[in-house]
GROMACS .gro file of C-alpha atoms in nm:
model
  271
    1MET     CA    1   0.325  -3.315   6.083
    2THR     CA    2   0.469  -3.666   6.086
    3THR     CA    3   0.657  -3.834   6.369
    4LEU     CA    4   0.882  -4.123   6.271
    5ILE     CA    5   1.030  -4.404   6.483
    6THR     CA    6   1.331  -4.596   6.355
    7GLY     CA    7   1.397  -4.958   6.454
    8ALA     CA    8   1.025  -5.006   6.509
    9THR     CA    9   1.035  -5.388   6.507
   10GLY     CA   10   1.306  -5.409   6.775
   11HIS     CA   11   1.250  -5.478   7.144
   12LEU     CA   12   1.249  -5.110   7.240
   13GLY     CA   13   1.108  -4.964   6.918
   14SER     CA   14   0.802  -5.187   6.914
   15LEU     CA   15   0.712  -5.075   7.265
   16VAL     CA   16   0.763  -4.709   7.174
   17VAL     CA   17   0.525  -4.754   6.881
   18GLN     CA   18   0.257  -4.898   7.110
   19HIS     CA   19   0.285  -4.615   7.362
   20THR     CA   20   0.299  -4.351   7.088
   21LEU     CA   21  -0.021  -4.482   6.929
   22ASP     CA   22  -0.191  -4.429   7.266
   23ARG     CA   23  -0.107  -4.059   7.231
   24LEU     CA   24  -0.101  -3.984   6.858
   25PRO     CA   25  -0.333  -4.064   6.566
   26ALA     CA   26  -0.195  -4.346   6.351
   27THR     CA   27  -0.212  -4.114   6.051
   28ASP     CA   28   0.050  -3.890   6.215
   29LEU     CA   29   0.296  -4.171   6.285
   30ALA     CA   30   0.540  -4.346   6.052
   31VAL     CA   31   0.811  -4.604   6.114
   32SER     CA   32   1.127  -4.697   5.929
   33VAL     CA   33   1.260  -5.053   5.935
   34ARG     CA   34   1.508  -5.262   5.740
   35ASN     CA   35   1.246  -5.528   5.661
   36PRO     CA   36   0.902  -5.371   5.604
   37ASP     CA   37   0.744  -5.714   5.553
   38ARG     CA   38   0.808  -5.783   5.923
   39ALA     CA   39   0.629  -5.470   6.041
   40ASP     CA   40   0.261  -5.553   6.087
   41LEU     CA   41   0.165  -5.209   6.214
   42PRO     CA   42  -0.133  -4.977   6.152
   43VAL     CA   43   0.094  -4.691   6.044
   44ASP     CA   44   0.298  -4.580   5.743
   45VAL     CA   45   0.579  -4.838   5.724
   46ARG     CA   46   0.886  -4.723   5.530
   47LEU     CA   47   1.207  -4.892   5.425
   48GLY     CA   48   1.491  -4.727   5.610
   49ASP     CA   49   1.829  -4.896   5.645
   50PHE     CA   50   2.104  -4.689   5.807
   51ALA     CA   51   2.358  -4.889   5.606
   52ARG     CA   52   2.186  -4.783   5.282
   53PRO     CA   53   2.171  -4.402   5.278
   54ASP     CA   54   1.973  -4.413   4.953
   55THR     CA   55   1.675  -4.553   5.149
   56LEU     CA   56   1.679  -4.280   5.412
   57ALA     CA   57   1.577  -3.985   5.195
   58THR     CA   58   1.242  -4.151   5.129
   59ALA     CA   59   1.212  -4.289   5.482
   60PHE     CA   60   1.255  -3.946   5.642
   61ALA     CA   61   1.060  -3.742   5.384
   62GLY     CA   62   0.804  -3.512   5.544
   63VAL     CA   63   0.911  -3.602   5.899
   64ASP     CA   64   0.903  -3.329   6.162
   65LYS     CA   65   1.018  -3.527   6.467
   66LEU     CA   66   1.244  -3.833   6.448
   67LEU     CA   67   1.318  -4.096   6.712
   68LEU     CA   68   1.663  -4.229   6.630
   69ILE     CA   69   1.704  -4.558   6.812
   70SER     CA   70   2.073  -4.642   6.834
   71ALA     CA   71   2.198  -4.916   6.602
   72ASP     CA   72   2.386  -5.234   6.690
   73GLY     CA   73   2.732  -5.345   6.586
   74PRO     CA   74   3.099  -5.271   6.653
   75ASP     CA   75   3.175  -4.911   6.747
   76GLU     CA   76   3.312  -4.801   6.411
   77VAL     CA   77   3.009  -4.949   6.233
   78ARG     CA   78   2.758  -4.791   6.471
   79VAL     CA   79   2.909  -4.445   6.440
   80GLY     CA   80   2.893  -4.469   6.061
   81LEU     CA   81   2.531  -4.584   6.069
   82HIS     CA   82   2.435  -4.301   6.301
   83ARG     CA   83   2.619  -4.050   6.084
   84ASN     CA   84   2.419  -4.167   5.783
   85ALA     CA   85   2.092  -4.130   5.971
   86VAL     CA   86   2.171  -3.785   6.109
   87ALA     CA   87   2.284  -3.655   5.770
   88ALA     CA   88   1.969  -3.790   5.607
   89ALA     CA   89   1.755  -3.624   5.874
   90VAL     CA   90   1.915  -3.289   5.802
   91ASP     CA   91   1.872  -3.331   5.426
   92ALA     CA   92   1.507  -3.429   5.469
   93GLY     CA   93   1.424  -3.122   5.677
   94VAL     CA   94   1.360  -3.301   6.008
   95ARG     CA   95   1.324  -3.040   6.279
   96HIS     CA   96   1.378  -3.240   6.599
   97ILE     CA   97   1.583  -3.556   6.670
   98VAL     CA   98   1.515  -3.768   6.977
   99TYR     CA   99   1.808  -4.004   7.033
  100THR     CA  100   1.836  -4.308   7.262
  101SER     CA  101   2.172  -4.258   7.430
  102VAL     CA  102   2.323  -4.403   7.749
  103THR     CA  103   2.373  -4.289   8.107
  104ASP     CA  104   2.625  -4.003   8.141
  105ALA     CA  105   2.727  -4.041   7.776
  106ASP     CA  106   2.963  -3.744   7.788
  107THR     CA  107   3.152  -3.850   8.103
  108SER     CA  108   3.099  -4.226   8.144
  109PRO     CA  109   3.405  -4.455   8.160
  110LEU     CA  110   3.212  -4.731   7.982
  111GLY     CA  111   3.333  -4.826   7.636
  112LEU     CA  112   2.965  -4.828   7.536
  113ALA     CA  113   2.945  -4.453   7.594
  114LYS     CA  114   3.195  -4.360   7.320
  115VAL     CA  115   2.951  -4.421   7.035
  116HIS     CA  116   2.674  -4.237   7.216
  117LYS     CA  117   2.888  -3.934   7.295
  118ALA     CA  118   3.001  -3.918   6.931
  119THR     CA  119   2.640  -3.938   6.814
  120GLU     CA  120   2.520  -3.674   7.058
  121ASP     CA  121   2.798  -3.446   6.935
  122MET     CA  122   2.706  -3.494   6.570
  123ILE     CA  123   2.339  -3.423   6.645
  124ARG     CA  124   2.426  -3.105   6.833
  125GLU     CA  125   2.644  -2.993   6.543
  126THR     CA  126   2.346  -3.004   6.304
  127GLY     CA  127   2.180  -2.711   6.479
  128LEU     CA  128   1.851  -2.904   6.498
  129THR     CA  129   1.663  -2.923   6.824
  130TYR     CA  130   1.718  -3.251   7.004
  131THR     CA  131   1.631  -3.460   7.306
  132PHE     CA  132   1.879  -3.712   7.441
  133LEU     CA  133   1.723  -4.003   7.627
  134ARG     CA  134   2.018  -4.135   7.823
  135ASN     CA  135   1.877  -4.475   7.901
  136GLY     CA  136   2.024  -4.684   8.177
  137MET     CA  137   2.060  -5.059   8.140
  138TYR     CA  138   1.737  -5.255   8.101
  139HIS     CA  139   1.613  -5.480   8.382
  140GLU     CA  140   1.556  -5.737   8.110
  141ASN     CA  141   1.929  -5.753   8.034
  142TYR     CA  142   1.973  -5.922   8.371
  143THR     CA  143   1.647  -6.106   8.430
  144GLY     CA  144   1.631  -6.282   8.093
  145THR     CA  145   1.860  -6.569   8.197
  146LEU     CA  146   1.729  -6.619   8.550
  147GLY     CA  147   1.625  -6.973   8.631
  148HIS     CA  148   1.917  -7.126   8.442
  149GLY     CA  149   2.181  -7.160   8.712
  150PRO     CA  150   2.380  -6.901   8.909
  151VAL     CA  151   2.407  -6.537   8.813
  152VAL     CA  152   2.756  -6.494   8.669
  153THR     CA  153   2.912  -6.146   8.642
  154ALA     CA  154   3.234  -5.949   8.656
  155ALA     CA  155   3.053  -5.675   8.852
  156GLY     CA  156   3.161  -5.770   9.203
  157ASP     CA  157   2.968  -5.573   9.466
  158GLY     CA  158   2.874  -5.300   9.220
  159ARG     CA  159   2.524  -5.158   9.214
  160ILE     CA  160   2.312  -5.069   8.910
  161ALA     CA  161   2.004  -4.847   8.883
  162SER     CA  162   1.849  -5.031   8.589
  163ALA     CA  163   1.502  -4.959   8.450
  164SER     CA  164   1.236  -5.156   8.269
  165ARG     CA  165   1.241  -5.143   7.889
  166ASP     CA  166   0.869  -5.060   7.887
  167ASP     CA  167   0.917  -4.761   8.119
  168LEU     CA  168   1.193  -4.628   7.894
  169ALA     CA  169   0.974  -4.681   7.588
  170LEU     CA  170   0.691  -4.491   7.757
  171ALA     CA  171   0.928  -4.203   7.832
  172ALA     CA  172   1.031  -4.194   7.466
  173ALA     CA  173   0.667  -4.185   7.352
  174ILE     CA  174   0.588  -3.903   7.593
  175VAL     CA  175   0.881  -3.698   7.463
  176LEU     CA  176   0.784  -3.769   7.101
  177THR     CA  177   0.426  -3.658   7.149
  178GLY     CA  178   0.469  -3.377   7.401
  179ALA     CA  179   0.605  -3.023   7.404
  180GLY     CA  180   0.886  -2.863   7.599
  181HIS     CA  181   1.162  -3.118   7.542
  182GLU     CA  182   1.375  -2.915   7.304
  183ASN     CA  183   1.750  -2.946   7.370
  184ALA     CA  184   1.684  -3.149   7.685
  185VAL     CA  185   1.902  -3.428   7.821
  186TYR     CA  186   1.729  -3.684   8.041
  187GLU     CA  187   1.920  -3.932   8.259
  188LEU     CA  188   1.680  -4.226   8.285
  189THR     CA  189   1.727  -4.480   8.562
  190GLY     CA  190   1.520  -4.712   8.774
  191PRO     CA  191   1.400  -4.631   9.126
  192ARG     CA  192   1.690  -4.788   9.319
  193ALA     CA  193   2.035  -4.933   9.272
  194TRP     CA  194   2.070  -5.307   9.336
  195ASN     CA  195   2.362  -5.549   9.322
  196PHE     CA  196   2.390  -5.895   9.174
  197ASP     CA  197   2.390  -6.068   9.512
  198GLU     CA  198   2.043  -5.917   9.562
  199LEU     CA  199   1.932  -6.017   9.213
  200ALA     CA  200   2.046  -6.375   9.271
  201ALA     CA  201   1.867  -6.388   9.607
  202LEU     CA  202   1.545  -6.264   9.447
  203ALA     CA  203   1.573  -6.549   9.195
  204GLY     CA  204   1.662  -6.810   9.457
  205THR     CA  205   2.014  -6.866   9.330
  206THR     CA  206   2.369  -6.743   9.388
  207HIS     CA  207   2.597  -6.482   9.236
  208GLN     CA  208   2.918  -6.621   9.091
  209ARG     CA  209   3.188  -6.356   9.065
  210VAL     CA  210   3.443  -6.391   8.788
  211THR     CA  211   3.720  -6.180   8.636
  212GLN     CA  212   3.668  -5.971   8.324
  213ALA     CA  213   3.871  -6.216   8.116
  214GLU     CA  214   3.673  -6.512   8.250
  215ARG     CA  215   3.349  -6.333   8.175
  216VAL     CA  216   3.451  -6.256   7.817
  217ALA     CA  217   3.549  -6.620   7.763
  218GLY     CA  218   3.221  -6.741   7.912
  219LEU     CA  219   3.011  -6.513   7.696
  220GLU     CA  220   3.202  -6.615   7.384
  221GLY     CA  221   3.139  -6.974   7.488
  222PHE     CA  222   2.767  -6.902   7.466
  223GLY     CA  223   2.820  -6.801   7.104
  224LEU     CA  224   2.833  -6.425   7.136
  225PRO     CA  225   3.061  -6.237   6.894
  226PRO     CA  226   3.384  -6.120   7.060
  227PHE     CA  227   3.291  -5.751   7.039
  228VAL     CA  228   2.961  -5.818   7.215
  229ALA     CA  229   3.126  -6.032   7.485
  230GLU     CA  230   3.386  -5.762   7.547
  231LEU     CA  231   3.120  -5.491   7.558
  232LEU     CA  232   2.903  -5.676   7.811
  233ALA     CA  233   3.199  -5.761   8.032
  234ASP     CA  234   3.317  -5.400   8.019
  235ILE     CA  235   2.972  -5.285   8.133
  236GLU     CA  236   2.986  -5.523   8.427
  237VAL     CA  237   3.330  -5.399   8.527
  238GLY     CA  238   3.193  -5.046   8.502
  239ILE     CA  239   2.906  -5.144   8.729
  240GLY     CA  240   3.162  -5.274   8.976
  241ALA     CA  241   3.329  -4.932   8.970
  242GLY     CA  242   3.000  -4.750   9.030
  243ALA     CA  243   2.944  -4.615   8.678
  244LEU     CA  244   2.571  -4.700   8.671
  245SER     CA  245   2.474  -4.674   9.036
  246GLU     CA  246   2.329  -4.324   9.062
  247VAL     CA  247   1.950  -4.299   9.081
  248ARG     CA  248   1.805  -4.004   8.887
  249PRO     CA  249   1.452  -3.859   8.901
  250ASP     CA  250   1.405  -3.794   8.528
  251LEU     CA  251   1.229  -4.118   8.432
  252GLU     CA  252   0.963  -4.092   8.701
  253LYS     CA  253   0.907  -3.725   8.621
  254LEU     CA  254   0.853  -3.806   8.253
  255ILE     CA  255   0.620  -4.101   8.298
  256GLY     CA  256   0.433  -3.947   8.592
  257ARG     CA  257   0.453  -4.246   8.823
  258ALA     CA  258   0.696  -4.467   9.010
  259ALA     CA  259   0.935  -4.656   8.786
  260THR     CA  260   0.913  -5.035   8.779
  261PRO     CA  261   1.146  -5.190   9.041
  262ILE     CA  262   1.380  -5.481   8.975
  263GLU     CA  263   1.168  -5.701   9.201
  264ASP     CA  264   0.874  -5.677   8.959
  265ALA     CA  265   1.101  -5.761   8.665
  266VAL     CA  266   1.234  -6.070   8.843
  267ARG     CA  267   0.882  -6.190   8.924
  268ALA     CA  268   0.777  -6.142   8.562
  269ALA     CA  269   1.082  -6.329   8.434
  270LEU     CA  270   1.024  -6.628   8.662
  271ALA     CA  271   0.646  -6.643   8.621
   0.00000   0.00000   0.00000
């Protein structure tokens, strides 16, 4: 039986591949990517582009368990890409879909959650078994720019229970290679909720609070597309309202150890 990981050259996918190879023979693992020439991996590398459904029949052929890593883009584009992938999985005879979703996808006020809820619904409607990995925000989303001036957000005093990308990748690999995860929904967060004043203090800087409109303008000024700037600012406003503050036990239960705290991520980013 073959397990396949989509998006295997991305930040999350590449880590999932590494952790999966620690648990599964390379001959049992395949990956699908848009640019196979970029995938220097000791596994079966297949062309699989969600925007080109004709590539997905071959990419998913013979696959028993599929890790569907969510695509990027504006909402309407992402939903279409996910629909293509789910339909191709059904046609190829995939038995189990593992999907990287977002915290509280079915109830979250975040604009980000709409695509994930729609995708979870379409996966459920297939009748296949599934596992939804409702990943919280990555530590790395917030530590990557440390050391370059104040921390600027529209999050106010809000707290966020973020998790390390590597811990979330490990959880995905464990689900892919283990039993007993059929039709399970895991809410995956870090070990504590922190706020941006604390993050700034850890980095030896300050937290500059701005409005949502100011934040969107600032992000666009850095060259981000408007839809990305609006999405990131909306997440920060959601953090300010408490949307991502709850700490859940699922990640630590899956990986069998304490989850990486934000303090470790800050130290790594500033090293």
